[in-house]
Amino acid sequence: MSIYITQIVSAPQMDGNIIYKFDMDGTLRIMENNMRTDRSEIINFFATHVPYRETWLVKLYHSIKKDLSINIHVQIVDADLSFESFWSVYDYKKDRMSAEKEWDKLNEADRILVFKSLAKYKFYLATHKGIEKLYAGRYLKRKRYLD
């Protein structure tokens, strides 16, 4: 399971929507085309203007309004920064109480850093055989997400 920041783009001229899902580093990971339209210029535009970085979306939205002359609606769905989400992504179900206690001490900025660090930590463990994964509570308490 991964954590995504989701942006849903819709407009009256396109039945349905396009959903962009970005990882915590702002890189596009999933694009879902749920759009149904007969306007080939809309289809071609979205096929050739893929925002690989979340920061590119503002430029994309301006281009849509300028090039296609349509008003779009953008709904931003924030990433789930809950303990349950962390517990699921960390995926080492040992000593939940300690992990939850440490999680509750973190502010939102640190929680984001934790999620951003997990892929790197998983890669580190995979490339350094013999090192065991820390219990989630210890990972948080020792601030390993800052490594």
PDB file of C-alpha atoms in Angstrom:
ATOM      1  CA  MET A   1       0.000   0.000   0.000  1.00  0.00           C
ATOM      2  CA  SER A   2       1.220   3.491  -0.827  1.00  0.00           C
ATOM      3  CA  ILE A   3       0.145   6.924   0.292  1.00  0.00           C
ATOM      4  CA  TYR A   4      -0.964   9.334  -2.419  1.00  0.00           C
ATOM      5  CA  ILE A   5      -2.000  12.938  -2.790  1.00  0.00           C
ATOM      6  CA  THR A   6      -4.898  12.806  -5.203  1.00  0.00           C
ATOM      7  CA  GLN A   7      -6.218  15.467  -7.575  1.00  0.00           C
ATOM      8  CA  ILE A   8      -9.469  14.915  -9.439  1.00  0.00           C
ATOM      9  CA  VAL A   9      -9.997  17.036 -12.561  1.00  0.00           C
ATOM     10  CA  SER A  10     -13.452  17.442 -14.087  1.00  0.00           C
ATOM     11  CA  ALA A  11     -15.281  19.872 -16.368  1.00  0.00           C
ATOM     12  CA  PRO A  12     -18.790  20.249 -17.763  1.00  0.00           C
ATOM     13  CA  GLN A  13     -17.466  19.491 -21.274  1.00  0.00           C
ATOM     14  CA  MET A  14     -16.073  16.125 -20.234  1.00  0.00           C
ATOM     15  CA  ASP A  15     -18.338  13.513 -18.763  1.00  0.00           C
ATOM     16  CA  GLY A  16     -16.366  11.888 -15.970  1.00  0.00           C
ATOM     17  CA  ASN A  17     -12.941  12.936 -14.696  1.00  0.00           C
ATOM     18  CA  ILE A  18      -9.213  12.347 -14.701  1.00  0.00           C
ATOM     19  CA  ILE A  19      -7.585  11.329 -11.442  1.00  0.00           C
ATOM     20  CA  TYR A  20      -3.912  12.017 -10.763  1.00  0.00           C
ATOM     21  CA  LYS A  21      -2.236  10.302  -7.802  1.00  0.00           C
ATOM     22  CA  PHE A  22       1.145  11.577  -6.651  1.00  0.00           C
ATOM     23  CA  ASP A  23       3.478   9.977  -4.131  1.00  0.00           C
ATOM     24  CA  MET A  24       4.758  11.929  -1.129  1.00  0.00           C
ATOM     25  CA  ASP A  25       7.644  13.250  -3.248  1.00  0.00           C
ATOM     26  CA  GLY A  26       5.252  14.748  -5.797  1.00  0.00           C
ATOM     27  CA  THR A  27       5.888  12.228  -8.587  1.00  0.00           C
ATOM     28  CA  LEU A  28       2.909  10.996 -10.604  1.00  0.00           C
ATOM     29  CA  ARG A  29       2.316   7.313  -9.868  1.00  0.00           C
ATOM     30  CA  ILE A  30      -1.210   6.696 -11.136  1.00  0.00           C
ATOM     31  CA  MET A  31      -3.357   8.416 -13.744  1.00  0.00           C
ATOM     32  CA  GLU A  32      -6.927   7.202 -14.165  1.00  0.00           C
ATOM     33  CA  ASN A  33      -8.851   8.379 -17.216  1.00  0.00           C
ATOM     34  CA  ASN A  34     -12.557   8.201 -16.399  1.00  0.00           C
ATOM     35  CA  MET A  35     -13.409  10.797 -19.038  1.00  0.00           C
ATOM     36  CA  ARG A  36     -16.062  10.221 -21.660  1.00  0.00           C
ATOM     37  CA  THR A  37     -16.215  12.855 -24.403  1.00  0.00           C
ATOM     38  CA  ASP A  38     -16.541  13.089 -28.141  1.00  0.00           C
ATOM     39  CA  ARG A  39     -14.322  16.171 -28.356  1.00  0.00           C
ATOM     40  CA  SER A  40     -11.086  14.878 -29.857  1.00  0.00           C
ATOM     41  CA  GLU A  41      -9.180  18.051 -28.843  1.00  0.00           C
ATOM     42  CA  ILE A  42      -9.884  17.288 -25.172  1.00  0.00           C
ATOM     43  CA  ILE A  43      -8.808  13.667 -25.546  1.00  0.00           C
ATOM     44  CA  ASN A  44      -5.627  14.644 -27.409  1.00  0.00           C
ATOM     45  CA  PHE A  45      -4.789  17.369 -24.923  1.00  0.00           C
ATOM     46  CA  PHE A  46      -4.873  15.059 -21.917  1.00  0.00           C
ATOM     47  CA  ALA A  47      -3.018  12.332 -23.813  1.00  0.00           C
ATOM     48  CA  THR A  48      -0.133  14.679 -24.578  1.00  0.00           C
ATOM     49  CA  HIS A  49      -0.031  16.776 -21.369  1.00  0.00           C
ATOM     50  CA  VAL A  50       0.788  14.402 -18.544  1.00  0.00           C
ATOM     51  CA  PRO A  51       1.925  16.146 -15.330  1.00  0.00           C
ATOM     52  CA  TYR A  52       4.700  13.853 -14.139  1.00  0.00           C
ATOM     53  CA  ARG A  53       5.320  16.160 -11.169  1.00  0.00           C
ATOM     54  CA  GLU A  54       2.609  17.565  -8.938  1.00  0.00           C
ATOM     55  CA  THR A  55       4.093  21.056  -9.315  1.00  0.00           C
ATOM     56  CA  TRP A  56       3.359  20.906 -13.065  1.00  0.00           C
ATOM     57  CA  LEU A  57      -0.386  20.760 -12.468  1.00  0.00           C
ATOM     58  CA  VAL A  58      -0.833  24.521 -12.104  1.00  0.00           C
ATOM     59  CA  LYS A  59       0.720  25.009 -15.537  1.00  0.00           C
ATOM     60  CA  LEU A  60      -1.495  22.231 -16.902  1.00  0.00           C
ATOM     61  CA  TYR A  61      -4.641  23.835 -15.492  1.00  0.00           C
ATOM     62  CA  HIS A  62      -3.783  27.177 -17.091  1.00  0.00           C
ATOM     63  CA  SER A  63      -3.156  25.432 -20.429  1.00  0.00           C
ATOM     64  CA  ILE A  64      -6.523  23.687 -20.238  1.00  0.00           C
ATOM     65  CA  LYS A  65      -8.325  26.974 -19.753  1.00  0.00           C
ATOM     66  CA  LYS A  66      -6.298  28.729 -22.476  1.00  0.00           C
ATOM     67  CA  ASP A  67      -6.010  26.006 -25.147  1.00  0.00           C
ATOM     68  CA  LEU A  68      -9.371  24.273 -24.711  1.00  0.00           C
ATOM     69  CA  SER A  69     -11.430  27.183 -23.397  1.00  0.00           C
ATOM     70  CA  ILE A  70     -13.077  25.054 -20.753  1.00  0.00           C
ATOM     71  CA  ASN A  71     -13.512  25.700 -17.073  1.00  0.00           C
ATOM     72  CA  ILE A  72     -12.229  22.878 -14.971  1.00  0.00           C
ATOM     73  CA  HIS A  73     -12.907  21.892 -11.412  1.00  0.00           C
ATOM     74  CA  VAL A  74     -10.070  20.473  -9.331  1.00  0.00           C
ATOM     75  CA  GLN A  75     -10.666  18.533  -6.140  1.00  0.00           C
ATOM     76  CA  ILE A  76      -7.596  17.869  -3.995  1.00  0.00           C
ATOM     77  CA  VAL A  77      -7.707  14.890  -1.661  1.00  0.00           C
ATOM     78  CA  ASP A  78      -4.940  15.039   0.923  1.00  0.00           C
ATOM     79  CA  ALA A  79      -2.868  12.005   1.765  1.00  0.00           C
ATOM     80  CA  ASP A  80      -4.054   9.891   4.675  1.00  0.00           C
ATOM     81  CA  LEU A  81      -1.538  10.628   7.446  1.00  0.00           C
ATOM     82  CA  SER A  82      -3.323   8.555  10.088  1.00  0.00           C
ATOM     83  CA  PHE A  83      -1.683   5.979  12.308  1.00  0.00           C
ATOM     84  CA  GLU A  84      -3.750   3.252  10.633  1.00  0.00           C
ATOM     85  CA  SER A  85      -2.289   4.212   7.276  1.00  0.00           C
ATOM     86  CA  PHE A  86       1.252   4.217   8.682  1.00  0.00           C
ATOM     87  CA  TRP A  87       0.699   0.859  10.387  1.00  0.00           C
ATOM     88  CA  SER A  88      -0.496  -0.637   7.122  1.00  0.00           C
ATOM     89  CA  VAL A  89       2.357   0.787   5.027  1.00  0.00           C
ATOM     90  CA  TYR A  90       5.099  -0.024   7.560  1.00  0.00           C
ATOM     91  CA  ASP A  91       3.884  -3.624   7.465  1.00  0.00           C
ATOM     92  CA  TYR A  92       5.642  -5.059  10.507  1.00  0.00           C
ATOM     93  CA  LYS A  93       2.899  -5.824  12.986  1.00  0.00           C
ATOM     94  CA  LYS A  94       4.820  -5.903  16.261  1.00  0.00           C
ATOM     95  CA  ASP A  95       4.258  -3.774  19.398  1.00  0.00           C
ATOM     96  CA  ARG A  96       1.423  -1.649  18.080  1.00  0.00           C
ATOM     97  CA  MET A  97       0.918   0.211  21.369  1.00  0.00           C
ATOM     98  CA  SER A  98       4.446   1.621  21.392  1.00  0.00           C
ATOM     99  CA  ALA A  99       4.185   2.599  17.757  1.00  0.00           C
ATOM    100  CA  GLU A 100       0.893   4.390  18.291  1.00  0.00           C
ATOM    101  CA  LYS A 101       2.283   6.213  21.324  1.00  0.00           C
ATOM    102  CA  GLU A 102       5.267   7.469  19.296  1.00  0.00           C
ATOM    103  CA  TRP A 103       3.045   8.349  16.329  1.00  0.00           C
ATOM    104  CA  ASP A 104       0.859  10.542  18.520  1.00  0.00           C
ATOM    105  CA  LYS A 105       3.934  12.607  19.454  1.00  0.00           C
ATOM    106  CA  LEU A 106       4.644  13.534  15.817  1.00  0.00           C
ATOM    107  CA  ASN A 107       3.440  16.713  14.168  1.00  0.00           C
ATOM    108  CA  GLU A 108       2.086  16.692  10.606  1.00  0.00           C
ATOM    109  CA  ALA A 109       5.433  17.654   9.048  1.00  0.00           C
ATOM    110  CA  ASP A 110       7.179  14.729  10.758  1.00  0.00           C
ATOM    111  CA  ARG A 111       4.399  12.345   9.719  1.00  0.00           C
ATOM    112  CA  ILE A 112       4.966  13.370   6.112  1.00  0.00           C
ATOM    113  CA  LEU A 113       8.707  12.759   6.542  1.00  0.00           C
ATOM    114  CA  VAL A 114       7.944   9.311   7.955  1.00  0.00           C
ATOM    115  CA  PHE A 115       5.875   8.341   4.901  1.00  0.00           C
ATOM    116  CA  LYS A 116       8.480   9.757   2.535  1.00  0.00           C
ATOM    117  CA  SER A 117      11.211   7.728   4.242  1.00  0.00           C
ATOM    118  CA  LEU A 118       9.548   4.322   4.141  1.00  0.00           C
ATOM    119  CA  ALA A 119      10.440   3.369   0.548  1.00  0.00           C
ATOM    120  CA  LYS A 120      14.073   4.314   1.188  1.00  0.00           C
ATOM    121  CA  TYR A 121      14.102   2.286   4.409  1.00  0.00           C
ATOM    122  CA  LYS A 122      12.579  -0.725   2.643  1.00  0.00           C
ATOM    123  CA  PHE A 123      15.237  -0.467  -0.080  1.00  0.00           C
ATOM    124  CA  TYR A 124      17.980  -0.192   2.564  1.00  0.00           C
ATOM    125  CA  LEU A 125      16.780  -3.366   4.274  1.00  0.00           C
ATOM    126  CA  ALA A 126      16.560  -5.213   0.949  1.00  0.00           C
ATOM    127  CA  THR A 127      20.130  -4.285   0.011  1.00  0.00           C
ATOM    128  CA  HIS A 128      21.680  -4.912   3.436  1.00  0.00           C
ATOM    129  CA  LYS A 129      20.952  -8.535   4.160  1.00  0.00           C
ATOM    130  CA  GLY A 130      21.001  -9.571   7.799  1.00  0.00           C
ATOM    131  CA  ILE A 131      19.633  -6.288   9.147  1.00  0.00           C
ATOM    132  CA  GLU A 132      16.223  -6.795  10.701  1.00  0.00           C
ATOM    133  CA  LYS A 133      13.426  -4.310  10.339  1.00  0.00           C
ATOM    134  CA  LEU A 134      12.885  -2.226  13.452  1.00  0.00           C
ATOM    135  CA  TYR A 135       9.613  -2.385  15.298  1.00  0.00           C
ATOM    136  CA  ALA A 136       7.566   0.603  14.134  1.00  0.00           C
ATOM    137  CA  GLY A 137       7.715   2.224  17.589  1.00  0.00           C
ATOM    138  CA  ARG A 138      11.499   2.074  17.617  1.00  0.00           C
ATOM    139  CA  TYR A 139      11.698   3.393  14.059  1.00  0.00           C
ATOM    140  CA  LEU A 140       9.708   6.423  15.164  1.00  0.00           C
ATOM    141  CA  LYS A 141      11.321   6.917  18.572  1.00  0.00           C
ATOM    142  CA  ARG A 142      14.833   6.782  17.126  1.00  0.00           C
ATOM    143  CA  LYS A 143      13.764   9.147  14.339  1.00  0.00           C
ATOM    144  CA  ARG A 144      15.111   6.781  11.691  1.00  0.00           C
ATOM    145  CA  TYR A 145      12.922   8.596   9.187  1.00  0.00           C
ATOM    146  CA  LEU A 146      15.506  11.404   9.300  1.00  0.00           C
ATOM    147  CA  ASP A 147      18.377   9.144   8.178  1.00  0.00           C
TER     148      ASP A 147
END
